[in-house]
């Protein structure tokens, strides 16, 4: 499959260390929801890292992934932390 110009551009930007921005559709595919849901979340939750200019909405990938990690339910965090402690004490 041939690479498209936007794909090459994103790769060049990522290689240069510049932030990578995702569209609402990209985020929706990542999370398994509709783009409208992502847009609604970005309006309702001020902590969600969204960049808005007029009708254009973009999400900086690294900031979004950090934000998503913080959204993990507390019970799941406790289980993960307990698993890490168990693994480190076994070593």
Tab-separated table of C-alpha atoms in Angstrom:
chain	number	residue	atom	x	y	z
A	1	UNK	CA	0.000	0.000	0.000
A	2	UNK	CA	1.401	3.412	-0.975
A	3	UNK	CA	2.038	5.992	1.682
A	4	UNK	CA	0.027	9.189	1.370
A	5	UNK	CA	1.413	12.689	1.687
A	6	UNK	CA	-0.254	13.308	5.095
A	7	UNK	CA	1.284	10.060	6.408
A	8	UNK	CA	4.764	11.121	5.292
A	9	UNK	CA	4.222	14.585	6.745
A	10	UNK	CA	3.155	13.175	10.124
A	11	UNK	CA	6.191	10.887	10.181
A	12	UNK	CA	8.509	13.812	9.401
A	13	UNK	CA	6.906	15.955	12.098
A	14	UNK	CA	7.152	13.129	14.646
A	15	UNK	CA	10.805	12.527	13.737
A	16	UNK	CA	11.540	16.225	14.264
A	17	UNK	CA	10.156	15.986	17.803
A	18	UNK	CA	7.176	18.234	17.087
A	19	UNK	CA	3.878	17.297	18.747
A	20	UNK	CA	1.520	15.033	16.824
A	21	UNK	CA	-2.093	16.188	16.711
A	22	UNK	CA	-5.084	13.868	16.401
A	23	UNK	CA	-8.465	14.668	14.913
A	24	UNK	CA	-11.674	13.862	16.810
A	25	UNK	CA	-12.092	10.913	14.413
A	26	UNK	CA	-8.598	9.620	15.291
A	27	UNK	CA	-9.419	9.812	19.006
A	28	UNK	CA	-12.801	8.165	18.442
A	29	UNK	CA	-11.159	5.225	16.656
A	30	UNK	CA	-8.589	4.923	19.442
A	31	UNK	CA	-11.320	4.787	22.099
A	32	UNK	CA	-13.971	2.885	20.161
A	33	UNK	CA	-16.575	5.652	20.295
A	34	UNK	CA	-18.086	8.096	17.798
A	35	UNK	CA	-16.357	11.367	16.892
A	36	UNK	CA	-19.424	13.252	18.182
A	37	UNK	CA	-18.844	11.661	21.593
A	38	UNK	CA	-15.223	12.834	21.627
A	39	UNK	CA	-16.315	16.370	20.709
A	40	UNK	CA	-18.968	16.331	23.444
A	41	UNK	CA	-16.421	15.147	26.018
A	42	UNK	CA	-14.032	17.927	24.981
A	43	UNK	CA	-16.766	20.511	25.565
A	44	UNK	CA	-18.041	19.053	28.843
A	45	UNK	CA	-14.682	18.233	30.470
A	46	UNK	CA	-12.329	21.206	30.678
A	47	UNK	CA	-9.471	18.919	31.746
A	48	UNK	CA	-9.483	17.110	28.376
A	49	UNK	CA	-6.556	18.557	26.379
A	50	UNK	CA	-8.178	19.945	23.245
A	51	UNK	CA	-6.898	22.659	20.918
A	52	UNK	CA	-9.700	24.687	19.309
A	53	UNK	CA	-9.573	27.254	16.531
A	54	UNK	CA	-13.010	28.050	15.195
A	55	UNK	CA	-14.598	24.769	14.139
A	56	UNK	CA	-11.272	22.914	14.124
A	57	UNK	CA	-10.553	20.670	17.120
A	58	UNK	CA	-7.285	18.785	17.585
A	59	UNK	CA	-5.765	16.783	20.419
A	60	UNK	CA	-2.024	16.662	21.097
A	61	UNK	CA	-1.326	12.931	21.199
A	62	UNK	CA	1.071	12.827	24.178
A	63	UNK	CA	-1.093	15.092	26.350
A	64	UNK	CA	-4.213	13.122	25.425
A	65	UNK	CA	-2.577	9.801	26.339
A	66	UNK	CA	-1.475	11.247	29.696
A	67	UNK	CA	-5.008	12.539	30.305
A	68	UNK	CA	-6.491	9.155	29.387
A	69	UNK	CA	-4.181	7.388	31.852
A	70	UNK	CA	-5.486	9.682	34.594
A	71	UNK	CA	-9.069	8.777	33.698
A	72	UNK	CA	-8.496	5.149	34.693
A	73	UNK	CA	-10.921	4.173	37.483
A	74	UNK	CA	-9.374	4.281	40.951
A	75	UNK	CA	-10.130	0.615	41.614
A	76	UNK	CA	-8.193	-0.354	38.487
A	77	UNK	CA	-5.295	1.861	39.606
A	78	UNK	CA	-5.192	0.090	42.984
A	79	UNK	CA	-5.133	-3.309	41.288
A	80	UNK	CA	-2.326	-2.181	38.969
A	81	UNK	CA	-0.304	-0.731	41.854
A	82	UNK	CA	-0.808	-3.893	43.918
A	83	UNK	CA	0.299	-6.032	40.965
A	84	UNK	CA	3.439	-3.924	40.561
A	85	UNK	CA	4.278	-4.241	44.272
A	86	UNK	CA	3.778	-8.007	44.136
A	87	UNK	CA	5.974	-8.267	41.046
A	88	UNK	CA	8.763	-6.151	42.564
A	89	UNK	CA	8.757	-8.069	45.858
A	90	UNK	CA	8.940	-11.383	43.980
A	91	UNK	CA	12.084	-10.256	42.135
